[in-house]
Coordinates of N, CA and C in Angstrom, one line a residue:
M1 N 247.0 22.1 270.3 CA 247.1 21.6 268.9 C 248.0 20.4 268.8
V2 N 247.7 19.6 267.9 CA 248.5 18.4 267.7 C 249.3 18.6 266.4
R3 N 250.6 18.2 266.5 CA 251.5 18.3 265.4 C 251.5 17.0 264.7
F4 N 251.4 16.9 263.4 CA 251.5 15.7 262.7 C 252.9 15.5 262.3
K5 N 253.4 14.3 262.7 CA 254.8 14.0 262.4 C 255.0 13.4 261.1
N6 N 255.9 13.8 260.3 CA 256.2 13.4 259.0 C 257.5 12.7 258.8
R7 N 257.7 12.0 257.8 CA 259.0 11.5 257.4 C 259.3 11.9 256.0
Y8 N 260.5 12.3 255.7 CA 260.9 12.8 254.4 C 262.0 11.9 253.8
F9 N 261.7 11.5 252.6 CA 262.6 10.5 251.9 C 263.4 11.3 250.9
L10 N 264.7 11.3 251.0 CA 265.5 11.9 250.0 C 266.0 10.7 249.1
C11 N 265.6 10.7 247.8 CA 265.9 9.6 246.9 C 266.6 10.2 245.6
E12 N 267.3 9.3 245.0 CA 268.0 9.6 243.8 C 267.4 8.6 242.7
I13 N 267.0 9.2 241.6 CA 266.5 8.4 240.5 C 267.7 8.0 239.6
I14 N 267.9 6.8 239.4 CA 269.1 6.3 238.7 C 268.6 5.7 237.4
S15 N 269.1 6.2 236.3 CA 268.7 5.7 234.9 C 270.0 5.6 234.1
K16 N 270.0 4.6 233.3 CA 271.2 4.4 232.4 C 271.1 5.4 231.2
D17 N 270.0 5.7 230.8 CA 269.8 6.6 229.6 C 269.6 8.1 230.1
P18 N 270.6 9.0 229.8 CA 270.5 10.4 230.3 C 269.3 11.1 229.7
R19 N 268.7 10.6 228.6 CA 267.5 11.3 228.1 C 266.3 11.1 229.0
C20 N 266.3 10.2 229.9 CA 265.2 9.9 230.7 C 265.0 11.0 231.8
R21 N 266.0 11.8 232.0 CA 265.9 12.9 232.9 C 264.8 13.9 232.6
Q22 N 264.4 13.9 231.3 CA 263.4 14.8 230.9 C 262.0 14.4 231.4
F23 N 261.9 13.1 231.8 CA 260.6 12.6 232.3 C 260.4 12.9 233.8
I24 N 261.4 13.3 234.4 CA 261.3 13.5 235.9 C 260.5 14.8 236.2
E25 N 259.3 14.6 236.5 CA 258.4 15.7 236.9 C 257.6 15.3 238.1
E26 N 257.1 16.3 238.9 CA 256.5 16.0 240.1 C 255.3 15.0 240.0
R27 N 254.4 15.3 239.0 CA 253.2 14.4 238.9 C 253.6 13.0 238.4
I28 N 254.6 12.9 237.6 CA 255.0 11.6 237.1 C 255.6 10.7 238.2
V29 N 256.5 11.4 239.0 CA 257.1 10.7 240.2 C 256.0 10.3 241.2
H30 N 255.1 11.2 241.4 CA 254.0 11.0 242.4 C 253.1 9.8 242.0
S31 N 252.8 9.7 240.7 CA 251.9 8.6 240.2 C 252.7 7.3 240.2
A32 N 254.0 7.3 239.9 CA 254.8 6.1 239.9 C 254.9 5.5 241.3
V33 N 255.1 6.4 242.3 CA 255.2 5.9 243.7 C 253.9 5.4 244.2
K34 N 252.8 6.1 243.9 CA 251.5 5.7 244.3 C 251.1 4.3 243.6
N35 N 251.5 4.1 242.4 CA 251.2 2.9 241.7 C 252.0 1.7 242.3
A36 N 253.3 2.0 242.7 CA 254.1 1.0 243.4 C 253.5 0.6 244.7
V37 N 253.0 1.6 245.5 CA 252.4 1.2 246.8 C 251.1 0.4 246.5
A38 N 250.4 0.7 245.5 CA 249.1 0.0 245.2 C 249.4 -1.4 244.8
R39 N 250.5 -1.6 244.0 CA 250.9 -3.0 243.6 C 251.4 -3.8 244.8
I40 N 252.1 -3.2 245.7 CA 252.7 -4.0 246.8 C 251.8 -4.2 248.0
H41 N 251.1 -3.1 248.4 CA 250.3 -3.1 249.6 C 248.8 -3.0 249.4
G42 N 248.4 -2.9 248.2 CA 247.0 -2.9 247.9 C 246.2 -1.6 248.3
D43 N 244.9 -1.7 248.4 CA 244.1 -0.6 248.8 C 244.4 0.0 250.2
F44 N 244.8 -0.9 251.1 CA 245.2 -0.4 252.4 C 246.4 0.5 252.4
G45 N 247.4 0.1 251.6 CA 248.6 0.9 251.5 C 248.4 2.2 250.8
V46 N 247.6 2.2 249.8 CA 247.3 3.5 249.1 C 246.5 4.4 250.0
A47 N 245.5 3.9 250.7 CA 244.8 4.7 251.6 C 245.6 5.3 252.7
C48 N 246.5 4.5 253.3 CA 247.4 5.0 254.4 C 248.4 6.1 253.8
C49 N 249.0 5.8 252.7 CA 250.0 6.7 252.2 C 249.4 7.9 251.5
S50 N 248.2 7.9 251.1 CA 247.6 9.0 250.5 C 247.2 10.2 251.4
I51 N 247.2 9.9 252.7 CA 246.7 10.9 253.7 C 247.6 12.1 253.6
A52 N 248.9 12.0 253.6 CA 249.8 13.2 253.6 C 250.9 13.0 252.6
F53 N 250.8 12.1 251.6 CA 251.9 11.9 250.7 C 252.0 13.1 249.7
S54 N 253.2 13.6 249.6 CA 253.4 14.6 248.6 C 254.9 14.6 248.1
V55 N 255.1 15.0 246.9 CA 256.5 15.2 246.4 C 256.8 16.7 246.6
R56 N 257.8 16.9 247.5 CA 258.2 18.2 247.9 C 259.2 18.9 247.0
Y57 N 260.1 18.1 246.4 CA 261.2 18.7 245.7 C 261.6 17.7 244.6
V58 N 261.8 18.2 243.4 CA 262.3 17.4 242.3 C 263.4 18.2 241.5
N59 N 264.5 17.6 241.3 CA 265.6 18.2 240.5 C 265.9 17.2 239.4
A60 N 265.5 17.6 238.2 CA 265.6 16.7 237.0 C 267.1 16.6 236.6
Y61 N 267.9 17.6 236.9 CA 269.3 17.6 236.5 C 270.1 16.6 237.3
T62 N 269.8 16.5 238.6 CA 270.6 15.6 239.4 C 269.8 14.3 239.7
G63 N 268.5 14.3 239.5 CA 267.7 13.2 239.7 C 267.3 13.0 241.2
V64 N 267.4 14.1 241.9 CA 267.1 14.0 243.4 C 265.6 14.4 243.6
V65 N 264.9 13.6 244.4 CA 263.5 13.7 244.7 C 263.3 13.7 246.2
L66 N 262.5 14.6 246.8 CA 262.1 14.6 248.2 C 260.6 14.3 248.4
F67 N 260.3 13.2 249.1 CA 258.9 12.8 249.3 C 258.6 13.1 250.8
C68 N 257.3 13.3 251.1 CA 256.9 13.5 252.4 C 255.7 12.6 252.7
C69 N 255.6 11.9 253.8 CA 254.5 11.1 254.2 C 254.4 11.1 255.7
R70 N 253.3 10.6 256.2 CA 253.1 10.5 257.7 C 254.0 9.5 258.3
K71 N 254.4 9.8 259.5 CA 255.4 8.9 260.2 C 254.8 7.5 260.4
D72 N 253.5 7.4 260.7 CA 252.9 6.1 261.0 C 253.0 5.1 259.8
F73 N 253.0 5.7 258.6 CA 253.0 4.8 257.4 C 254.2 4.9 256.5
Y74 N 255.3 5.5 257.0 CA 256.4 5.7 256.1 C 257.0 4.4 255.7
Q75 N 256.9 3.3 256.5 CA 257.5 2.0 256.1 C 256.8 1.4 254.9
L76 N 255.5 1.7 254.8 CA 254.8 1.2 253.6 C 255.4 1.8 252.3
L77 N 255.6 3.1 252.4 CA 256.1 3.8 251.2 C 257.6 3.4 251.0
W78 N 258.3 3.2 252.0 CA 259.8 2.9 251.9 C 259.9 1.5 251.3
S79 N 259.1 0.6 251.7 CA 259.2 -0.8 251.2 C 258.7 -0.9 249.7
S80 N 258.0 0.1 249.2 CA 257.5 0.0 247.8 C 258.5 0.7 246.8
L81 N 259.4 1.5 247.3 CA 260.3 2.2 246.4 C 261.2 1.3 245.5
P82 N 261.7 0.2 246.1 CA 262.6 -0.7 245.2 C 261.8 -1.3 244.0
F83 N 260.5 -1.3 244.1 CA 259.7 -2.0 243.0 C 259.3 -1.0 241.9
I84 N 259.8 0.2 242.0 CA 259.6 1.1 240.9 C 260.6 0.9 239.8
S85 N 260.2 0.4 238.6 CA 261.2 0.1 237.6 C 261.2 1.0 236.4
H86 N 260.2 1.9 236.3 CA 260.2 2.8 235.2 C 259.3 4.0 235.6
L87 N 259.5 5.1 234.9 CA 258.7 6.3 234.9 C 257.9 6.3 233.6
E88 N 256.7 6.7 233.6 CA 255.9 6.6 232.4 C 255.2 8.0 232.2
N89 N 255.5 8.5 231.0 CA 254.9 9.8 230.6 C 254.2 9.7 229.3
R90 N 252.9 9.7 229.3 CA 252.1 9.6 228.1 C 252.5 8.3 227.3
S91 N 252.6 7.3 227.4 CA 253.0 6.1 226.6 C 254.5 6.0 226.3
Q92 N 255.3 6.8 226.9 CA 256.8 6.6 226.8 C 257.3 6.1 228.2
H93 N 258.1 5.0 228.1 CA 258.6 4.4 229.3 C 260.1 4.8 229.4
C94 N 260.5 5.1 230.7 CA 261.9 5.4 231.0 C 262.3 4.4 232.1
P95 N 263.1 3.4 231.8 CA 263.6 2.5 232.8 C 264.5 3.2 233.8
C96 N 264.2 3.0 235.1 CA 264.9 3.7 236.2 C 264.7 2.9 237.5
S97 N 265.5 3.3 238.5 CA 265.3 2.8 239.8 C 265.5 3.9 240.8
F98 N 264.9 3.7 242.0 CA 265.0 4.7 243.1 C 266.0 4.2 244.1
N99 N 266.9 5.1 244.4 CA 267.9 4.8 245.5 C 267.6 5.7 246.6
T100 N 267.2 5.2 247.8 CA 266.9 6.0 249.0 C 268.2 6.4 249.6
L101 N 268.5 7.7 249.6 CA 269.7 8.3 250.2 C 269.6 8.5 251.7
H102 N 268.4 9.0 252.1 CA 268.2 9.4 253.5 C 266.8 9.5 253.9
V103 N 266.4 9.1 255.1 CA 265.1 9.3 255.6 C 265.2 10.1 256.9
G104 N 264.5 11.3 256.9 CA 264.7 12.2 258.0 C 263.4 12.7 258.5
A105 N 263.4 13.3 259.7 CA 262.2 13.9 260.3 C 261.9 15.3 259.8
T106 N 262.9 16.0 259.3 CA 262.6 17.4 258.8 C 263.3 17.6 257.4
I107 N 262.8 18.6 256.8 CA 263.4 18.9 255.5 C 264.8 19.4 255.7
R108 N 265.0 20.1 256.8 CA 266.4 20.6 257.0 C 267.4 19.5 257.2
T109 N 267.1 18.4 257.8 CA 268.1 17.3 257.9 C 268.3 16.7 256.6
C110 N 267.3 16.6 255.7 CA 267.5 16.1 254.4 C 268.4 17.0 253.6
Q111 N 268.2 18.4 253.8 CA 269.1 19.3 253.0 C 270.5 19.2 253.5
K112 N 270.7 19.1 254.8 CA 272.1 18.9 255.3 C 272.8 17.6 254.7
F113 N 272.0 16.6 254.7 CA 272.5 15.3 254.2 C 272.8 15.5 252.7
L114 N 272.0 16.1 251.9 CA 272.2 16.3 250.5 C 273.4 17.1 250.2
I115 N 273.7 18.1 251.1 CA 274.9 18.9 250.9 C 276.2 18.1 251.1
H116 N 276.2 17.3 252.2 CA 277.3 16.3 252.4 C 277.4 15.3 251.3
Y117 N 276.3 14.8 250.8 CA 276.3 13.8 249.8 C 276.9 14.4 248.5
N118 N 276.4 15.6 248.1 CA 277.0 16.2 246.9 C 278.4 16.5 247.0
R119 N 278.9 16.9 248.2 CA 280.3 17.2 248.4 C 281.1 15.9 248.2
D120 N 280.6 14.8 248.8 CA 281.3 13.5 248.7 C 281.4 13.1 247.2
Q121 N 280.3 13.3 246.5 CA 280.2 13.0 245.1 C 281.3 13.8 244.3
L122 N 281.4 15.1 244.6 CA 282.4 15.9 243.9 C 283.8 15.4 244.2
L123 N 284.1 15.0 245.5 CA 285.4 14.5 245.8 C 285.7 13.2 245.1
L124 N 284.6 12.4 244.9 CA 284.8 11.1 244.2 C 285.1 11.4 242.7
L125 N 284.5 12.4 242.1 CA 284.8 12.8 240.8 C 286.2 13.4 240.7
L126 N 286.7 14.1 241.7 CA 288.0 14.6 241.7 C 289.0 13.5 241.6
R127 N 288.8 12.4 242.4 CA 289.8 11.3 242.3 C 289.8 10.6 241.0
N128 N 288.7 10.5 240.3 CA 288.6 9.8 239.0 C 288.9 10.7 237.8
C129 N 289.2 12.0 238.1 CA 289.4 12.9 237.0 C 290.8 12.7 236.3
T130 N 290.8 12.8 235.0 CA 292.0 12.6 234.2 C 292.7 13.9 233.8
S131 N 291.9 14.9 233.3 CA 292.5 16.1 232.8 C 292.7 17.1 234.0
E132 N 293.7 18.0 233.8 CA 293.9 19.0 234.9 C 292.9 20.1 234.9
A133 N 292.3 20.4 233.7 CA 291.3 21.5 233.7 C 290.0 21.0 234.4
D134 N 289.6 19.7 234.2 CA 288.5 19.2 234.9 C 288.7 19.2 236.4
R135 N 289.9 18.8 236.8 CA 290.3 18.7 238.2 C 290.2 20.0 238.9
E136 N 290.7 21.1 238.2 CA 290.6 22.4 238.8 C 289.2 22.9 238.9
A137 N 288.3 22.6 237.9 CA 286.9 23.0 238.0 C 286.2 22.3 239.2
I138 N 286.5 21.1 239.4 CA 285.9 20.4 240.5 C 286.5 20.9 241.8
R139 N 287.7 21.2 241.9 CA 288.3 21.8 243.1 C 287.6 23.1 243.5
K140 N 287.4 23.9 242.5 CA 286.7 25.2 242.7 C 285.2 24.9 243.3
S141 N 284.6 23.9 242.7 CA 283.2 23.6 243.2 C 283.2 23.1 244.6
V142 N 284.2 22.3 245.0 CA 284.3 21.8 246.3 C 284.6 23.0 247.3
Q143 N 285.5 23.8 246.9 CA 285.9 25.0 247.7 C 284.8 25.9 247.9
S144 N 284.0 26.1 246.9 CA 282.8 27.0 247.0 C 281.8 26.5 248.0
C145 N 281.6 25.2 248.0 CA 280.7 24.6 249.0 C 281.3 24.8 250.4
V146 N 282.5 24.6 250.6 CA 283.1 24.7 251.9 C 283.2 26.2 252.4
L147 N 283.6 27.1 251.5 CA 283.9 28.5 251.9 C 282.6 29.2 252.3
V148 N 281.5 28.9 251.7 CA 280.2 29.5 252.1 C 279.9 29.2 253.6
G149 N 280.1 28.0 254.0 CA 279.8 27.6 255.3 C 280.9 28.2 256.3
M150 N 282.1 28.3 255.8 CA 283.2 28.8 256.7 C 283.0 30.3 256.9
E151 N 282.6 31.0 255.9 CA 282.4 32.5 256.0 C 281.3 32.8 257.0
Q152 N 280.2 32.0 257.0 CA 279.2 32.2 258.0 C 279.6 32.0 259.4
F153 N 280.4 30.9 259.6 CA 280.9 30.6 260.9 C 281.9 31.7 261.4
Q154 N 282.7 32.2 260.5 CA 283.7 33.2 260.8 C 283.0 34.5 261.2
N155 N 282.0 34.9 260.5 CA 281.2 36.1 260.8 C 280.5 36.0 262.1
K156 N 280.0 34.8 262.4 CA 279.3 34.6 263.7 C 280.3 34.7 264.9
D157 N 281.5 34.1 264.7 CA 282.6 34.2 265.7 C 283.0 35.6 265.9
E158 N 283.2 36.4 264.8 CA 283.6 37.8 265.0 C 282.5 38.6 265.7
E159 N 281.2 38.3 265.4 CA 280.1 39.0 266.1 C 280.1 38.7 267.5
S160 N 280.3 37.4 267.9 CA 280.3 37.0 269.3 C 281.5 37.6 270.1
E161 N 282.6 37.8 269.4 CA 283.8 38.4 270.1 C 283.5 39.9 270.3
E162 N 282.9 40.6 269.3 CA 282.6 42.0 269.5 C 281.5 42.2 270.6
N163 N 280.6 41.3 270.7 CA 279.6 41.4 271.8 C 280.1 41.2 273.2
T164 N 281.2 40.4 273.3 CA 281.8 40.1 274.6 C 282.7 41.2 275.0
D165 N 283.2 42.0 274.1 CA 284.1 43.1 274.4 C 283.4 44.3 275.0

């Protein structure tokens, strides 16, 4: 059997208007990306990217989107993302731009990158925080991210020590 190799794009939708987050849906993002590929690369680009193009994950609260396409044609899709200037839902336009955070070979690598990216964003918020209550809430969020991973590693270490005894 032949395995088809894919590339996964982890992108962030940046908009000045917070009300535009209500427009972030899978079908709207899919059509916006496909239209951008059609404008930039024409029928050839649409045909190449349509083979295995899909939107795998959309988070409207954070504006994070995960795309999937074939490895052979991922550069066509990648080069079209900066030309997306708005999302359109039924005659309503929402000006936005796509920021490519990571391009990976698996969903797992994109998930790992997203965890590190979110932790870095929380630390950046912590530095810019003015009130002590906000600062404490962000500290708890950062610690909860770190502690979950640490508990898993500690449990694995304890199990491996018990197995060696």
